[in-house]
């Protein structure tokens, strides 16, 4: 066990211990159920605590700093009346049934991103449990849950966290969270949690406790940043790391997806991301844990071993792949897409090397972008075609199904799910959900106006959104209708069985055939074979296990002769098509008869997988 101080209200057989850190303040009082006020003990170094033997589970409490207003506990474990209400003492005991669950390893995961509030019409943990069997049938191995820590308002994405220890009450109770994770583990599904430790959200109370919670050395574009390297940072780091440990130990989450780590400013000898990663692995032991980061500078330091000074995370999200694929699918490359052309070379290079920008100049940034990653193994990259950010960072929140033909979506999905990197799906992507996913955050008055203005200004970087008529039609983030429109309609999963079947079969192929295993000892090579076509070769020690993925996002490609050695069959074998994105079961146009030894045609908007057979 760590000797790190535990913040907030901790209930045990001796009663309840309250502890806060308020460096620079002189006194702290706690009020119980709105009537009984008690002075807390000054423990020095900014800490105040009080053990109260008779305080039971369910007691509501608040703190007052230097006789100021009554405040929620910033380390509250439960806020049933919202982020501005009283905090509640909880018992973290739960009847777990996942003793045999071993956690998540780095390789061969298939992630699925979920926003609990829109995953079902009811938007609760309990109704989300009912959908776990469908995700198991789909073949995903782990869920990535968008932030669930308490934030202001009745709905939102969760990235404006204000009380990072407290599960967001509208989704359900703390034990509802545990029941979801326990049920997922029972089905063999891992669950990692998206956390936001780069800034504090609108309506926070940290400044009332101590100004030292915030940095005075670094600027953050999203809001006030936490202090990881200034005076008092040791306690702040303990607070944040303790929060991480709480989610892992008391809720059995299998790891984290850490949001925008480039904005977690830290000039300390050990970066806070490294400390968080160590804490996650220690808290999960003997289970294994998985840590994914969003890191816009694409720093190799993130995935380098802690033994050599790195942060030791398992993987980084790869916006480069998404952006190149998005341009290839839609043909549009404005705003932050302008560094990408959507060429088959970009897709081929991403399959081989993950990040496309590894230190070259970026036009959008007018600076070099990325760090060297040519030798980084594929499992360190998370690839995706949709996620919450990229779907909602558009005027209408359209998904792939609304932006491209079904055939093109099917084809590019094959590259995602059979590509060498770790794939991640966004909720509803597997059945081509037709509803948008929009930016929503329930605020009122001036706060709502500021949030809406900021989102509008960001979108205006896309030239088409600067159209005054489009400006008038942008959804209001604070409107409940915007939130409701983003909820999945699960009856579509029953109607769109072709697209669901495509995703299910591709995942099954990835799990069944050794060439697609990240642990198989394969070697990946790729090449451009047409204006919109590429080949990915999975080279195996056993030639009979080699596979070939061909992708064409343009017109039919006639292949008479093609001087590309990656198309050559394995020694002593001949190629045979064993999967096509145009299979009628996927609502495709049908499969052509193909003999690569003769003249043949690679259909437009199609992906094919070849395996080696003995010559007939």
Coordinates of C-alpha atoms in Angstrom, one line a residue:
X1 CA 0.0 0.0 0.0
X2 CA 1.1 3.6 -0.7
X3 CA 1.8 6.1 2.1
X4 CA 0.1 8.7 -0.1
X5 CA -2.5 10.7 1.9
X6 CA -6.1 9.9 1.1
X7 CA -8.2 12.9 0.4
X8 CA -11.9 13.4 1.1
X9 CA -14.1 11.3 3.3
X10 CA -12.9 7.8 4.0
X11 CA -15.3 5.4 5.8
X12 CA -14.2 2.4 7.7
X13 CA -14.9 0.5 10.9
X14 CA -13.5 3.3 13.0
X15 CA -15.8 5.9 11.5
X16 CA -15.2 8.5 8.9
X17 CA -12.0 10.4 8.4
X18 CA -12.2 13.7 6.6
X19 CA -9.0 15.2 5.0
X20 CA -8.4 18.2 2.8
X21 CA -5.4 20.1 1.6
X22 CA -5.6 23.9 1.7
X23 CA -2.1 25.3 1.6
X24 CA -2.2 29.1 2.4
X25 CA -5.4 28.8 4.4
X26 CA -5.8 29.0 8.2
X27 CA -8.9 26.9 9.1
X28 CA -11.3 24.3 7.8
X29 CA -14.7 23.4 9.2
X30 CA -17.0 20.5 8.2
X31 CA -20.7 20.6 8.5
X32 CA -22.7 17.4 8.7
X33 CA -26.3 17.1 7.2
X34 CA -26.5 20.9 7.1
X35 CA -26.5 21.4 10.9
X36 CA -23.5 20.0 12.9
X37 CA -20.3 22.1 12.5
X38 CA -16.9 20.8 13.6
X39 CA -13.5 22.4 13.3
X40 CA -10.9 20.2 11.6
X41 CA -7.4 19.6 13.0
X42 CA -4.4 21.4 11.4
X43 CA -1.9 18.7 10.5
X44 CA 0.6 21.1 9.0
X45 CA 1.8 21.5 5.4
X46 CA -1.7 22.6 4.4
X47 CA -3.5 19.4 5.5
X48 CA -6.5 19.4 7.8
X49 CA -8.2 16.2 9.0
X50 CA -10.8 14.9 11.5
X51 CA -11.8 11.4 12.5
X52 CA -15.5 11.2 13.5
X53 CA -16.5 7.8 14.9
X54 CA -20.2 8.3 14.6
X55 CA -20.5 9.6 11.0
X56 CA -22.2 6.9 8.9
X57 CA -22.5 6.1 5.2
X58 CA -25.0 8.4 3.6
X59 CA -24.1 11.5 5.7
X60 CA -24.1 14.7 3.7
X61 CA -21.2 17.1 4.4
X62 CA -19.5 20.3 3.2
X63 CA -16.4 22.2 4.0
X64 CA -15.8 25.8 4.8
X65 CA -12.4 27.3 4.3
X66 CA -11.4 30.3 6.5
X67 CA -15.1 30.7 7.5
X68 CA -16.1 31.1 3.9
X69 CA -19.0 29.6 2.0
X70 CA -19.9 25.9 2.4
X71 CA -18.3 24.0 -0.4
X72 CA -18.5 20.4 -1.9
X73 CA -15.5 18.2 -1.2
X74 CA -13.2 18.4 -4.2
X75 CA -12.4 14.8 -3.4
X76 CA -16.0 13.8 -3.0
X77 CA -16.9 10.2 -3.8
X78 CA -20.6 11.0 -4.5
X79 CA -22.6 14.1 -5.5
X80 CA -26.3 13.0 -5.9
X81 CA -27.5 16.6 -5.9
X82 CA -25.0 17.8 -8.6
X83 CA -21.5 19.2 -8.5
X84 CA -22.7 22.3 -6.5
X85 CA -24.5 20.2 -3.8
X86 CA -23.4 18.5 -0.7
X87 CA -21.0 15.6 -0.8
X88 CA -22.0 12.2 0.6
X89 CA -20.0 9.7 2.7
X90 CA -19.9 6.3 0.8
X91 CA -18.9 2.8 1.5
X92 CA -16.7 1.4 -1.3
X93 CA -17.5 -2.2 -0.4
X94 CA -19.0 -4.2 -3.3
X95 CA -19.7 -7.9 -4.0
X96 CA -17.3 -8.4 -6.9
X97 CA -17.4 -11.5 -9.0
X98 CA -14.4 -10.9 -11.2
X99 CA -11.6 -12.6 -9.1
X100 CA -10.5 -14.6 -12.2
X101 CA -10.2 -11.5 -14.4
X102 CA -6.5 -10.9 -15.4
X103 CA -6.7 -7.5 -16.9
X104 CA -5.6 -6.1 -20.3
X105 CA -2.3 -6.7 -22.0
X106 CA -0.7 -4.3 -24.5
X107 CA -1.2 -6.4 -27.7
X108 CA -4.2 -7.5 -29.7
X109 CA -6.8 -5.3 -28.1
X110 CA -9.9 -3.9 -30.0
X111 CA -11.3 -0.9 -28.2
X112 CA -14.8 0.6 -28.3
X113 CA -15.4 4.1 -27.2
X114 CA -18.6 4.7 -25.1
X115 CA -20.3 7.8 -23.8
X116 CA -22.6 6.5 -21.1
X117 CA -25.2 9.3 -21.4
X118 CA -25.8 8.6 -25.1
X119 CA -25.0 4.9 -25.4
X120 CA -28.6 4.1 -24.5
X121 CA -31.7 6.2 -24.6
X122 CA -31.9 6.1 -20.8
X123 CA -28.2 7.1 -20.5
X124 CA -27.4 5.0 -17.4
X125 CA -24.9 2.3 -16.3
X126 CA -27.7 -0.2 -15.7
X127 CA -29.1 0.1 -19.2
X128 CA -25.6 0.1 -20.7
X129 CA -25.0 -3.3 -19.0
X130 CA -27.8 -4.7 -21.3
X131 CA -25.7 -3.9 -24.4
X132 CA -22.5 -5.6 -23.3
X133 CA -23.5 -8.9 -24.8
X134 CA -23.8 -7.3 -28.2
X135 CA -20.3 -5.8 -27.9
X136 CA -19.0 -9.2 -26.9
X137 CA -20.7 -10.7 -30.0
X138 CA -19.1 -8.0 -32.1
X139 CA -15.7 -9.1 -30.9
X140 CA -14.3 -6.0 -29.1
X141 CA -12.0 -6.7 -26.2
X142 CA -12.2 -3.5 -24.2
X143 CA -14.4 -0.5 -23.7
X144 CA -13.0 3.0 -23.4
X145 CA -15.5 5.0 -21.3
X146 CA -15.6 8.8 -21.9
X147 CA -15.1 10.8 -18.6
X148 CA -17.6 10.0 -15.8
X149 CA -16.2 12.2 -13.1
X150 CA -18.7 14.9 -11.9
X151 CA -19.1 18.0 -13.9
X152 CA -21.5 21.0 -13.9
X153 CA -24.9 20.6 -15.6
X154 CA -27.4 17.8 -16.4
X155 CA -25.5 16.5 -19.5
X156 CA -22.1 16.9 -21.2
X157 CA -19.2 15.1 -22.7
X158 CA -17.4 15.0 -19.3
X159 CA -14.2 16.7 -20.3
X160 CA -15.0 19.7 -18.0
X161 CA -14.5 17.6 -14.9
X162 CA -14.9 19.6 -11.6
X163 CA -14.9 16.8 -9.0
X164 CA -12.6 14.1 -10.3
X165 CA -13.3 11.4 -7.7
X166 CA -17.1 11.4 -7.9
X167 CA -19.0 9.4 -10.5
X168 CA -21.5 11.6 -12.4
X169 CA -24.8 11.2 -10.7
X170 CA -27.2 11.2 -13.7
X171 CA -25.6 8.0 -15.0
X172 CA -26.2 6.1 -11.7
X173 CA -24.6 5.5 -8.3
X174 CA -21.0 4.4 -7.6
X175 CA -22.2 0.8 -7.2
X176 CA -23.9 1.1 -10.6
X177 CA -20.4 1.8 -12.1
X178 CA -19.0 -1.2 -10.3
X179 CA -21.8 -3.4 -11.5
X180 CA -21.1 -2.4 -15.1
X181 CA -17.3 -3.1 -14.8
X182 CA -18.1 -6.4 -13.0
X183 CA -20.5 -7.4 -15.7
X184 CA -18.0 -6.5 -18.5
X185 CA -15.3 -8.6 -16.8
X186 CA -17.8 -11.5 -16.5
X187 CA -18.1 -11.4 -20.3
X188 CA -14.4 -11.1 -20.9
X189 CA -14.4 -7.4 -21.7
X190 CA -11.9 -4.9 -20.2
X191 CA -12.9 -1.4 -19.3
X192 CA -10.6 1.6 -19.3
X193 CA -11.6 5.1 -18.1
X194 CA -11.0 8.4 -19.9
X195 CA -9.7 10.9 -17.4
X196 CA -9.0 14.7 -17.6
X197 CA -6.1 15.9 -15.5
X198 CA -4.9 18.7 -17.8
X199 CA -7.4 21.4 -16.6
X200 CA -10.3 21.9 -14.4
X201 CA -13.8 22.5 -15.7
X202 CA -16.3 25.3 -15.5
X203 CA -17.8 25.7 -12.0
X204 CA -14.9 24.2 -10.1
X205 CA -14.1 24.8 -6.4
X206 CA -10.4 24.1 -6.3
X207 CA -9.4 27.8 -6.0
X208 CA -11.5 28.1 -2.8
X209 CA -9.3 25.4 -1.2
X210 CA -5.9 26.7 -2.3
X211 CA -4.5 28.7 -5.1
X212 CA -1.7 26.2 -5.2
X213 CA -3.8 23.6 -7.0
X214 CA -3.2 25.6 -10.2
X215 CA 0.0 26.3 -12.1
X216 CA 1.4 29.9 -12.4
X217 CA 4.1 28.9 -14.8
X218 CA 2.2 27.4 -17.8
X219 CA -0.7 28.6 -19.9
X220 CA -3.4 26.2 -21.0
X221 CA -5.8 26.8 -23.9
X222 CA -8.6 24.8 -22.3
X223 CA -8.7 26.4 -18.8
X224 CA -6.9 26.6 -15.6
X225 CA -4.2 23.9 -15.5
X226 CA -3.2 21.8 -12.5
X227 CA 0.0 22.5 -10.7
X228 CA 2.5 19.6 -11.2
X229 CA 5.8 21.4 -10.7
X230 CA 5.3 24.7 -8.8
X231 CA 5.1 25.3 -5.0
X232 CA 2.8 22.8 -3.4
X233 CA 2.8 20.5 -6.4
X234 CA 3.7 17.4 -4.3
X235 CA 0.2 17.5 -2.7
X236 CA -1.5 18.2 -6.0
X237 CA 0.3 15.2 -7.6
X238 CA -0.8 13.1 -4.6
X239 CA -4.4 14.3 -5.1
X240 CA -4.4 13.4 -8.8
X241 CA -2.5 10.1 -8.5
X242 CA -4.7 9.2 -5.6
X243 CA -7.8 9.8 -7.8
X244 CA -6.3 7.4 -10.4
X245 CA -5.6 4.8 -7.8
X246 CA -9.2 5.2 -6.5
X247 CA -10.7 4.4 -9.9
X248 CA -8.5 1.3 -10.3
X249 CA -8.7 -0.1 -6.8
X250 CA -12.3 0.6 -5.9
X251 CA -14.0 0.3 -9.3
X252 CA -11.7 -2.3 -11.0
X253 CA -11.1 -0.2 -14.1
X254 CA -8.4 -1.9 -16.2
X255 CA -6.5 1.3 -17.0
X256 CA -6.9 4.8 -18.3
X257 CA -7.1 6.9 -21.5
X258 CA -5.5 10.2 -20.4
X259 CA -6.8 13.2 -22.2
X260 CA -4.5 15.8 -23.8
X261 CA -1.3 15.0 -21.9
X262 CA 0.6 17.7 -23.8
X263 CA -1.4 20.1 -21.6
X264 CA -0.3 18.4 -18.3
X265 CA 2.6 20.8 -17.9
X266 CA 5.4 19.4 -15.8
X267 CA 9.1 20.2 -15.6
X268 CA 9.7 17.8 -12.7
X269 CA 12.3 15.1 -12.8
X270 CA 9.5 12.6 -13.3
X271 CA 6.7 13.6 -15.5
X272 CA 3.2 13.3 -14.0
X273 CA 2.2 10.9 -16.8
X274 CA 5.0 8.5 -15.8
X275 CA 3.9 8.7 -12.1
X276 CA 0.3 8.1 -13.1
X277 CA 1.3 5.1 -15.2
X278 CA 3.3 3.6 -12.4
X279 CA 0.5 4.1 -10.0
X280 CA -2.1 2.5 -12.3
X281 CA 0.0 -0.6 -12.8
X282 CA 0.7 -0.9 -9.0
X283 CA -2.9 -0.4 -8.1
X284 CA -4.1 -3.0 -10.7
X285 CA -1.6 -5.7 -9.6
X286 CA -1.7 -8.7 -9.9
X287 CA -4.0 -7.8 -12.9
X288 CA -2.3 -6.2 -15.8
X289 CA -3.4 -2.6 -16.8
X290 CA -3.5 -0.6 -20.0
X291 CA -2.7 3.1 -20.3
X292 CA -3.5 5.1 -23.5
X293 CA -2.8 8.8 -24.0
X294 CA -3.9 11.5 -26.3
X295 CA -0.7 13.4 -27.1
X296 CA -0.9 15.9 -30.0
X297 CA 2.9 16.5 -30.3
X298 CA 3.2 12.7 -30.8
X299 CA 6.1 12.3 -28.5
X300 CA 7.9 9.0 -28.5
X301 CA 8.8 9.8 -24.9
X302 CA 5.3 8.8 -23.9
X303 CA 5.7 5.1 -24.9
X304 CA 9.4 4.8 -24.0
X305 CA 10.3 2.7 -21.0
X306 CA 10.4 4.3 -17.6
X307 CA 13.8 2.7 -17.2
X308 CA 15.2 4.9 -19.9
X309 CA 13.3 8.1 -18.8
X310 CA 10.1 7.6 -20.7
X311 CA 6.5 7.6 -19.4
X312 CA 5.9 3.9 -20.1
X313 CA 2.4 4.1 -21.5
X314 CA 1.1 1.4 -23.7
X315 CA -0.2 3.4 -26.7
X316 CA -0.9 6.8 -28.2
X317 CA -3.9 7.8 -30.2
X318 CA -3.0 8.5 -33.9
X319 CA -4.8 11.5 -35.3
X320 CA -2.6 11.3 -38.4
X321 CA -4.3 8.0 -39.5
X322 CA -7.8 9.4 -38.9
X323 CA -7.0 12.6 -40.8
X324 CA -5.5 10.9 -43.8
X325 CA -8.4 8.4 -43.9
X326 CA -11.0 11.2 -43.5
X327 CA -9.6 13.1 -46.5
X328 CA -9.4 9.9 -48.5
X329 CA -13.0 9.2 -47.7
X330 CA -14.5 12.7 -48.2
X331 CA -12.1 14.5 -50.5
X332 CA -12.1 17.6 -48.1
X333 CA -8.9 18.8 -46.5
X334 CA -9.6 22.1 -44.9
X335 CA -8.6 23.5 -41.5
X336 CA -6.6 20.8 -39.6
X337 CA -7.0 18.3 -42.4
X338 CA -4.9 20.5 -44.8
X339 CA -1.7 18.7 -43.8
X340 CA -3.1 15.6 -45.4
X341 CA -4.0 14.6 -49.0
X342 CA -5.7 11.3 -48.3
X343 CA -3.4 9.6 -50.8
X344 CA -2.8 5.8 -50.8
X345 CA 0.8 6.6 -49.9
X346 CA -0.3 8.3 -46.6
X347 CA -2.4 5.2 -45.8
X348 CA 0.3 2.8 -46.7
X349 CA 2.9 4.8 -44.6
X350 CA 0.6 4.9 -41.6
X351 CA 0.1 1.1 -41.8
X352 CA 3.9 0.7 -41.7
X353 CA 4.9 3.5 -39.3
X354 CA 1.9 4.7 -37.4
X355 CA 2.4 8.5 -37.2
X356 CA 2.8 10.3 -40.5
X357 CA 4.4 13.4 -38.9
X358 CA 7.6 12.5 -37.1
X359 CA 9.4 15.8 -37.2
X360 CA 8.5 17.3 -40.6
X361 CA 7.0 20.7 -41.1
X362 CA 3.3 21.0 -40.6
X363 CA 1.6 23.7 -42.7
X364 CA -1.3 24.1 -40.3
X365 CA 1.1 24.6 -37.3
X366 CA 3.8 26.5 -39.4
X367 CA 6.3 24.4 -37.4
X368 CA 7.8 21.0 -37.3
X369 CA 5.4 18.4 -35.9
X370 CA 5.9 15.0 -34.2
X371 CA 8.9 13.0 -33.1
X372 CA 10.8 10.1 -34.6
X373 CA 8.8 6.9 -34.4
X374 CA 9.9 4.8 -37.4
X375 CA 11.0 1.9 -35.2
X376 CA 7.9 2.1 -32.8
X377 CA 6.0 -1.2 -32.9
X378 CA 2.5 -1.1 -34.2
X379 CA 0.8 -1.9 -30.9
X380 CA 1.8 1.5 -29.5
X381 CA -0.6 3.3 -31.9
X382 CA -4.4 3.4 -31.5
X383 CA -6.1 3.9 -34.9
X384 CA -9.6 5.1 -35.4
X385 CA -12.0 6.4 -38.1
X386 CA -14.5 7.9 -35.7
X387 CA -14.2 9.2 -32.1
X388 CA -16.1 11.8 -30.1
X389 CA -13.8 14.7 -31.0
X390 CA -13.5 14.0 -34.8
X391 CA -17.2 13.4 -35.3
X392 CA -18.3 16.4 -33.3
X393 CA -15.6 18.7 -34.7
X394 CA -17.8 19.5 -37.7
X395 CA -20.9 21.7 -38.3
X396 CA -23.4 18.8 -38.2
X397 CA -21.7 16.0 -36.3
X398 CA -22.0 13.6 -39.2
X399 CA -20.6 10.1 -38.9
X400 CA -18.8 8.2 -41.7
X401 CA -22.1 6.7 -42.9
X402 CA -23.4 10.2 -43.8
X403 CA -20.1 11.3 -45.4
X404 CA -19.3 8.5 -47.9
X405 CA -20.9 5.7 -49.8
X406 CA -21.5 2.4 -47.9
X407 CA -19.0 0.7 -50.2
X408 CA -16.2 3.2 -49.3
X409 CA -17.0 2.9 -45.6
X410 CA -16.8 -0.9 -45.8
X411 CA -13.5 -0.7 -47.6
X412 CA -11.7 1.7 -45.2
X413 CA -13.1 -0.2 -42.2
X414 CA -11.1 -3.2 -43.4
X415 CA -7.9 -1.2 -43.2
X416 CA -8.8 -0.1 -39.7
X417 CA -9.7 -3.5 -38.4
X418 CA -7.0 -5.5 -40.2
X419 CA -4.3 -2.9 -40.0
X420 CA -1.3 -3.7 -37.8
X421 CA -2.1 -1.0 -35.2
X422 CA -4.6 -1.3 -32.3
X423 CA -8.1 -0.3 -33.7
X424 CA -10.8 1.6 -31.8
X425 CA -14.4 1.9 -32.8
X426 CA -16.8 4.7 -31.7
X427 CA -20.2 3.7 -30.3
X428 CA -22.6 2.9 -33.1
X429 CA -20.0 2.8 -35.8
X430 CA -20.4 -0.9 -36.1
X431 CA -24.0 -0.6 -37.4
X432 CA -23.5 2.7 -39.3
X433 CA -25.5 4.8 -36.8
X434 CA -27.3 7.6 -38.7
X435 CA -27.7 10.1 -35.9
X436 CA -25.0 12.7 -35.3
X437 CA -22.8 13.0 -32.3
X438 CA -22.7 16.6 -31.3
X439 CA -20.9 18.8 -28.8
X440 CA -23.2 19.3 -25.8
X441 CA -22.6 20.7 -22.4
X442 CA -25.5 21.9 -20.2
X443 CA -24.6 25.3 -18.9
X444 CA -26.8 28.4 -18.3
X445 CA -26.5 32.1 -18.7
X446 CA -23.1 33.7 -19.5
X447 CA -21.4 30.3 -19.1
X448 CA -23.5 28.8 -21.8
X449 CA -23.0 31.8 -24.1
X450 CA -19.2 31.6 -23.7
X451 CA -19.1 27.8 -24.3
X452 CA -21.3 28.2 -27.4
X453 CA -19.2 31.1 -28.8
X454 CA -16.0 29.2 -28.3
X455 CA -17.3 26.1 -30.1
X456 CA -18.6 28.3 -32.9
X457 CA -15.3 30.1 -33.4
X458 CA -13.5 26.8 -33.5
X459 CA -15.8 25.4 -36.2
X460 CA -15.5 28.6 -38.2
X461 CA -12.0 27.5 -39.1
X462 CA -13.7 25.3 -41.5
X463 CA -14.5 27.7 -44.4
X464 CA -18.0 26.3 -45.0
X465 CA -19.0 26.9 -41.4
X466 CA -18.3 30.6 -41.8
X467 CA -21.4 30.8 -44.0
X468 CA -23.9 33.0 -42.0
X469 CA -26.7 30.6 -42.7
X470 CA -24.7 27.7 -41.4
X471 CA -23.8 29.7 -38.3
X472 CA -27.5 30.1 -37.6
X473 CA -28.0 26.3 -37.9
X474 CA -25.2 25.2 -35.6
X475 CA -26.7 23.2 -32.7
X476 CA -26.8 24.9 -29.3
X477 CA -24.5 22.9 -27.0
X478 CA -26.6 23.8 -23.9
X479 CA -29.9 22.6 -25.4
X480 CA -31.2 19.3 -24.3
X481 CA -32.3 18.6 -27.8
X482 CA -28.6 18.6 -28.9
X483 CA -27.9 16.0 -26.3
X484 CA -30.9 13.9 -27.1
X485 CA -30.1 13.9 -30.9
X486 CA -26.7 12.3 -30.0
X487 CA -28.3 9.2 -28.3
X488 CA -27.9 5.9 -30.1
X489 CA -30.9 4.3 -31.7
X490 CA -30.2 0.6 -31.1
X491 CA -33.0 -0.5 -33.4
X492 CA -30.6 0.5 -36.2
X493 CA -28.4 -2.3 -35.2
X494 CA -31.2 -4.7 -36.0
X495 CA -31.8 -3.1 -39.4
X496 CA -28.2 -2.5 -40.5
X497 CA -27.1 -6.2 -40.1
X498 CA -24.9 -6.0 -43.1
X499 CA -22.6 -3.4 -41.6
X500 CA -22.6 -5.1 -38.2
X501 CA -21.7 -8.3 -39.9
X502 CA -18.8 -6.7 -41.7
X503 CA -17.3 -5.4 -38.4
X504 CA -18.0 -8.8 -36.7
X505 CA -16.3 -10.8 -39.5
X506 CA -13.3 -8.5 -39.8
X507 CA -12.7 -8.7 -36.0
X508 CA -13.1 -12.5 -36.1
X509 CA -10.6 -12.6 -39.0
X510 CA -8.2 -10.5 -37.0
X511 CA -8.5 -12.9 -34.0
X512 CA -8.4 -16.1 -36.1
X513 CA -5.5 -15.6 -38.5
X514 CA -1.9 -15.3 -37.2
X515 CA -0.9 -12.7 -39.8
X516 CA -3.1 -10.2 -38.1
X517 CA -1.8 -10.9 -34.5
X518 CA 0.4 -8.2 -33.0
X519 CA 2.4 -10.9 -31.2
X520 CA 2.9 -13.2 -34.3
X521 CA 6.4 -12.1 -35.3
X522 CA 5.1 -10.8 -38.6
X523 CA 6.7 -8.1 -40.7
X524 CA 4.5 -5.4 -42.4
X525 CA 5.2 -3.8 -45.7
X526 CA 3.0 -1.7 -48.0
X527 CA 3.0 0.0 -51.3
X528 CA 0.9 2.1 -53.6
X529 CA -0.5 0.3 -56.6
X530 CA -2.8 2.9 -58.2
X531 CA -4.1 6.4 -57.9
X532 CA -6.3 5.4 -55.0
X533 CA -5.1 1.9 -54.2
X534 CA -2.6 0.3 -52.0
X535 CA -1.4 -3.1 -50.8
X536 CA -0.4 -4.2 -47.2
X537 CA 1.6 -7.4 -47.0
X538 CA 1.7 -9.4 -43.8
X539 CA 5.0 -11.3 -44.1
X540 CA 5.2 -14.4 -41.8
X541 CA 7.9 -16.9 -40.9
X542 CA 5.5 -19.5 -42.2
X543 CA 4.7 -18.5 -45.8
X544 CA 1.4 -20.3 -45.7
X545 CA 0.2 -17.8 -43.0
X546 CA 1.0 -14.8 -45.1
X547 CA -1.8 -12.4 -46.0
X548 CA -2.4 -9.6 -48.5
X549 CA -4.8 -6.7 -48.0
X550 CA -5.7 -4.7 -51.0
X551 CA -7.6 -1.5 -50.7
X552 CA -9.0 0.6 -53.6
X553 CA -10.8 3.9 -52.8
X554 CA -11.1 5.0 -56.4
X555 CA -12.3 3.6 -59.7
X556 CA -12.0 0.0 -60.8
X557 CA -8.3 -0.8 -61.2
X558 CA -7.3 -3.0 -64.1
X559 CA -4.4 -5.2 -63.2
X560 CA -2.7 -6.8 -66.2
X561 CA 0.9 -6.4 -65.1
X562 CA 2.1 -4.6 -62.0
X563 CA 5.8 -4.4 -61.1
X564 CA 5.3 -4.6 -57.4
X565 CA 7.0 -7.5 -55.5
X566 CA 4.6 -7.3 -52.6
X567 CA 1.9 -8.7 -54.8
X568 CA 4.0 -11.9 -55.5
X569 CA 2.5 -15.0 -53.9
X570 CA 4.4 -16.8 -51.1
X571 CA 7.0 -19.3 -52.3
X572 CA 5.3 -22.3 -53.7
X573 CA 1.8 -21.0 -53.3
X574 CA -0.8 -19.0 -55.2
X575 CA -3.1 -16.2 -54.0
X576 CA -6.8 -16.8 -53.4
X577 CA -9.4 -14.2 -52.2
X578 CA -10.7 -15.3 -48.8
X579 CA -12.5 -12.1 -47.8
X580 CA -14.2 -9.2 -49.7
X581 CA -15.9 -6.0 -48.4
X582 CA -18.4 -6.4 -51.3
X583 CA -19.8 -9.7 -50.0
X584 CA -23.6 -9.7 -50.4
X585 CA -23.9 -10.5 -46.7
X586 CA -22.5 -7.0 -46.1
X587 CA -25.0 -5.5 -48.6
X588 CA -22.2 -5.3 -51.1
X589 CA -22.4 -5.5 -54.9
X590 CA -21.0 -9.0 -55.0
X591 CA -17.6 -10.6 -55.4
X592 CA -15.8 -10.8 -58.8
X593 CA -14.0 -14.0 -59.7
X594 CA -10.3 -13.2 -59.4
X595 CA -7.3 -15.2 -60.6
X596 CA -4.2 -13.1 -59.9
X597 CA -2.2 -15.2 -62.4
X598 CA -4.4 -13.7 -65.1
X599 CA -5.7 -10.3 -66.0
X600 CA -8.0 -9.2 -63.2
X601 CA -9.8 -6.1 -61.8
X602 CA -9.5 -4.6 -58.3
X603 CA -13.0 -3.1 -57.9
X604 CA -13.4 0.5 -56.8
X605 CA -14.3 1.2 -53.2
X606 CA -13.4 -2.3 -52.2
X607 CA -11.0 -4.2 -49.9
X608 CA -9.9 -7.7 -50.5
X609 CA -7.9 -10.2 -48.3
X610 CA -5.8 -12.9 -50.0
X611 CA -4.4 -16.0 -48.5
X612 CA -1.9 -18.5 -50.0
X613 CA -3.1 -21.9 -51.4
X614 CA -1.2 -24.7 -52.9
X615 CA -1.3 -24.6 -56.7
X616 CA -4.2 -26.5 -58.2

